[in-house]
mmCIF file of C-alpha atoms in Angstrom:
data_model
loop_
_atom_site.group_PDB
_atom_site.id
_atom_site.type_symbol
_atom_site.label_atom_id
_atom_site.label_comp_id
_atom_site.label_asym_id
_atom_site.label_seq_id
_atom_site.Cartn_x
_atom_site.Cartn_y
_atom_site.Cartn_z
ATOM 1 C CA MET A 1 100.431 71.280 95.421
ATOM 2 C CA THR A 2 103.063 68.524 95.333
ATOM 3 C CA LEU A 3 102.509 67.806 98.907
ATOM 4 C CA LYS A 4 98.873 67.614 98.311
ATOM 5 C CA THR A 5 99.507 65.062 95.224
ATOM 6 C CA VAL A 6 101.550 62.991 97.461
ATOM 7 C CA GLY A 7 98.754 62.992 100.011
ATOM 8 C CA LEU A 8 96.243 61.914 97.376
ATOM 9 C CA LEU A 9 98.678 59.007 96.274
ATOM 10 C CA GLU A 10 98.947 57.943 99.763
ATOM 11 C CA TRP A 11 95.144 58.007 100.126
ATOM 12 C CA SER A 12 94.653 55.923 97.195
ATOM 13 C CA GLY A 13 97.405 53.725 98.349
ATOM 14 C CA GLY A 14 95.351 53.074 101.679
ATOM 15 C CA ASP A 15 97.616 54.873 104.189
ATOM 16 C CA VAL A 16 95.018 57.375 105.560
ATOM 17 C CA PRO A 17 97.247 58.853 108.397
ATOM 18 C CA GLN A 18 100.012 59.612 106.224
ATOM 19 C CA ALA A 19 97.892 61.142 103.578
ATOM 20 C CA VAL A 20 96.232 63.570 106.172
ATOM 21 C CA VAL A 21 99.767 64.613 107.325
ATOM 22 C CA PHE A 22 100.785 65.387 103.656
ATOM 23 C CA ALA A 23 97.528 67.148 102.885
ATOM 24 C CA CYS A 24 97.755 69.237 106.014
ATOM 25 C CA TRP A 25 101.407 70.103 105.376
ATOM 26 C CA GLY A 26 100.503 71.179 101.766
ATOM 27 C CA GLY A 27 97.674 73.196 102.940
ATOM 28 C CA GLY A 28 99.551 74.995 105.336
ATOM 29 C CA TRP A 29 102.156 76.008 102.632
ATOM 30 C CA LEU A 30 99.413 77.107 100.354
ATOM 31 C CA VAL A 31 98.301 79.264 103.152
ATOM 32 C CA VAL A 32 101.611 80.877 103.743
ATOM 33 C CA THR A 33 102.042 81.461 99.757
ATOM 34 C CA PHE A 34 98.418 83.053 99.874
ATOM 35 C CA PHE A 35 99.719 85.428 102.617
ATOM 36 C CA ALA A 36 103.118 86.321 100.843
ATOM 37 C CA MET A 37 101.126 87.201 97.578
ATOM 38 C CA ALA A 38 99.028 89.157 99.170
ATOM 39 C CA ASP A 39 101.809 91.080 101.281
ATOM 40 C CA ALA A 40 103.432 91.479 97.975
ATOM 41 C CA VAL A 41 100.390 93.090 96.542
ATOM 42 C CA SER A 42 99.790 95.327 99.285
ATOM 43 C CA ARG A 43 103.552 96.443 99.360
ATOM 44 C CA HIS A 44 103.447 97.244 95.744
ATOM 45 C CA ARG A 45 99.978 99.483 96.293
ATOM 46 C CA GLU A 46 101.773 101.206 99.248
ATOM 47 C CA TYR A 47 104.845 101.721 97.218
ATOM 48 C CA LYS A 48 102.866 103.566 94.506
ATOM 49 C CA ARG A 49 100.944 105.652 96.974
ATOM 50 C CA ILE A 50 104.271 106.607 98.882
ATOM 51 C CA LYS A 51 105.890 107.637 95.424
ATOM 52 C CA ALA A 52 102.742 109.777 94.510
ATOM 53 C CA MET A 53 102.803 111.668 97.835
ATOM 54 C CA PHE A 54 106.637 112.054 97.310
ATOM 55 C CA LEU A 55 105.952 113.530 93.812
ATOM 56 C CA LYS A 56 103.026 115.699 95.346
ATOM 57 C CA PHE A 57 104.449 116.952 98.345
ATOM 58 C CA GLY A 58 108.269 116.480 97.969
ATOM 59 C CA TYR A 59 110.455 114.521 100.634
ATOM 60 C CA SER A 60 108.838 114.786 104.273
ATOM 61 C CA GLU A 61 109.525 112.535 107.344
ATOM 62 C CA ARG A 62 105.696 112.841 108.054
ATOM 63 C CA ILE A 63 105.203 110.518 104.928
ATOM 64 C CA LEU A 64 107.594 108.166 106.359
ATOM 65 C CA GLU A 65 106.609 108.191 110.134
ATOM 66 C CA PRO A 66 103.807 105.682 109.712
ATOM 67 C CA LEU A 67 105.661 103.360 107.725
ATOM 68 C CA ALA A 68 108.411 102.520 110.062
ATOM 69 C CA ARG A 69 106.531 100.032 111.995
ATOM 70 C CA SER A 70 107.627 96.793 109.679
ATOM 71 C CA ARG A 71 110.397 96.028 107.315
ATOM 72 C CA CYS A 72 108.202 95.633 104.430
ATOM 73 C CA GLN A 73 106.670 99.132 104.569
ATOM 74 C CA ARG A 74 110.133 100.529 105.237
ATOM 75 C CA ASP A 75 111.407 98.878 102.080
ATOM 76 C CA ALA A 76 108.641 100.104 100.120
ATOM 77 C CA ALA A 77 109.070 103.391 101.555
ATOM 78 C CA ILE A 78 112.595 103.434 100.671
ATOM 79 C CA PHE A 79 112.166 102.016 97.026
ATOM 80 C CA ALA A 80 109.620 104.741 96.373
ATOM 81 C CA ALA A 81 111.941 107.663 97.828
ATOM 82 C CA GLU A 82 114.658 106.141 95.444
ATOM 83 C CA GLU A 83 112.628 106.438 92.743
ATOM 84 C CA VAL A 84 111.911 110.236 93.272
ATOM 85 C CA GLY A 85 115.706 110.946 94.423
ATOM 86 C CA HIS A 86 115.441 110.865 98.321
ATOM 87 C CA GLY A 87 116.557 107.231 98.834
ATOM 88 C CA ASP A 88 119.512 108.019 100.989
ATOM 89 C CA THR A 89 117.577 110.379 103.122
ATOM 90 C CA ALA A 90 115.067 108.185 103.544
ATOM 91 C CA ARG A 91 117.596 105.223 104.697
ATOM 92 C CA GLN A 92 119.041 107.829 107.170
ATOM 93 C CA TYR A 93 115.631 108.538 108.623
ATOM 94 C CA PHE A 94 114.937 104.971 109.543
ATOM 95 C CA SER A 95 118.546 104.487 110.456
ATOM 96 C CA LYS A 96 118.081 107.649 113.120
ATOM 97 C CA LEU A 97 114.922 105.595 114.432
ATOM 98 C CA GLY A 98 117.159 102.790 115.397
ATOM 99 C CA TYR A 99 116.320 100.203 112.535
ATOM 100 C CA ARG A 100 118.709 97.999 111.061
ATOM 101 C CA TRP A 101 119.036 95.292 108.298
ATOM 102 C CA TYR A 102 118.253 92.617 110.792
ATOM 103 C CA HIS A 103 114.756 94.281 111.972
ATOM 104 C CA ILE A 104 112.516 92.105 110.038
ATOM 105 C CA LEU A 105 109.489 91.580 112.168
ATOM 106 C CA PRO A 106 106.915 94.324 112.682
ATOM 107 C CA ASP A 107 107.154 96.271 115.918
ATOM 108 C CA LEU A 108 103.902 95.073 117.181
ATOM 109 C CA VAL A 109 104.430 91.187 116.733
ATOM 110 C CA MET A 110 107.789 91.863 118.570
ATOM 111 C CA ARG A 111 105.880 93.281 121.632
ATOM 112 C CA ASN A 112 102.911 90.826 121.159
ATOM 113 C CA PRO A 113 103.364 87.600 119.055
ATOM 114 C CA PHE A 114 99.743 86.958 118.821
ATOM 115 C CA ALA A 115 99.331 90.435 117.177
ATOM 116 C CA PHE A 116 99.325 88.436 113.568
ATOM 117 C CA LEU A 117 95.814 87.117 114.983
ATOM 118 C CA ARG A 118 94.226 90.568 115.363
ATOM 119 C CA PRO A 119 91.862 91.745 112.616
ATOM 120 C CA SER A 120 93.225 95.373 112.978
ATOM 121 C CA PHE A 121 96.776 94.057 112.210
ATOM 122 C CA LEU A 122 95.884 92.195 109.169
ATOM 123 C CA ARG A 123 93.844 94.953 107.880
ATOM 124 C CA SER A 124 96.695 97.398 108.087
ATOM 125 C CA SER A 125 99.211 95.109 106.581
ATOM 126 C CA PHE A 126 97.128 94.010 103.874
ATOM 127 C CA MET A 127 95.072 97.184 102.928
ATOM 128 C CA PRO A 128 97.116 100.079 103.223
ATOM 129 C CA GLY A 129 95.358 103.290 102.311
ATOM 130 C CA LYS A 130 93.853 104.454 98.785
ATOM 131 C CA LYS A 131 95.107 103.211 95.577
ATOM 132 C CA ALA A 132 97.723 105.819 94.068
ATOM 133 C CA ARG A 133 96.809 107.222 90.755
ATOM 134 C CA ILE A 134 100.329 107.379 89.274
ATOM 135 C CA GLN A 135 101.841 104.910 86.956
#
């Protein structure tokens, strides 16, 4: 918002090219902020869903298997597993698959950097399954 304000000040001062640069820069950061917030909400929903599955079915690698594809999903799964007493087991499972702390980008993006633009990637990233009924 500060960059947008600076852009407006530049615009009113008559420096239109500089105003456009600040406005675009500010708009870009607003888009990044939106995606970060959407990802956080999605991971929280996923955490609640995974925790409910652990409580209902107990620990199972079948629950963790589809969540191995991105760091955010792995973190949500590990946190949910910790909440129900299976945190170390979940960490060992992901470690056994070869994931380490520096594996941040999703597997699909590592194979194809343009995957961020696919609707299926966005849908799977920001709309993960049904809402859990557990509080």
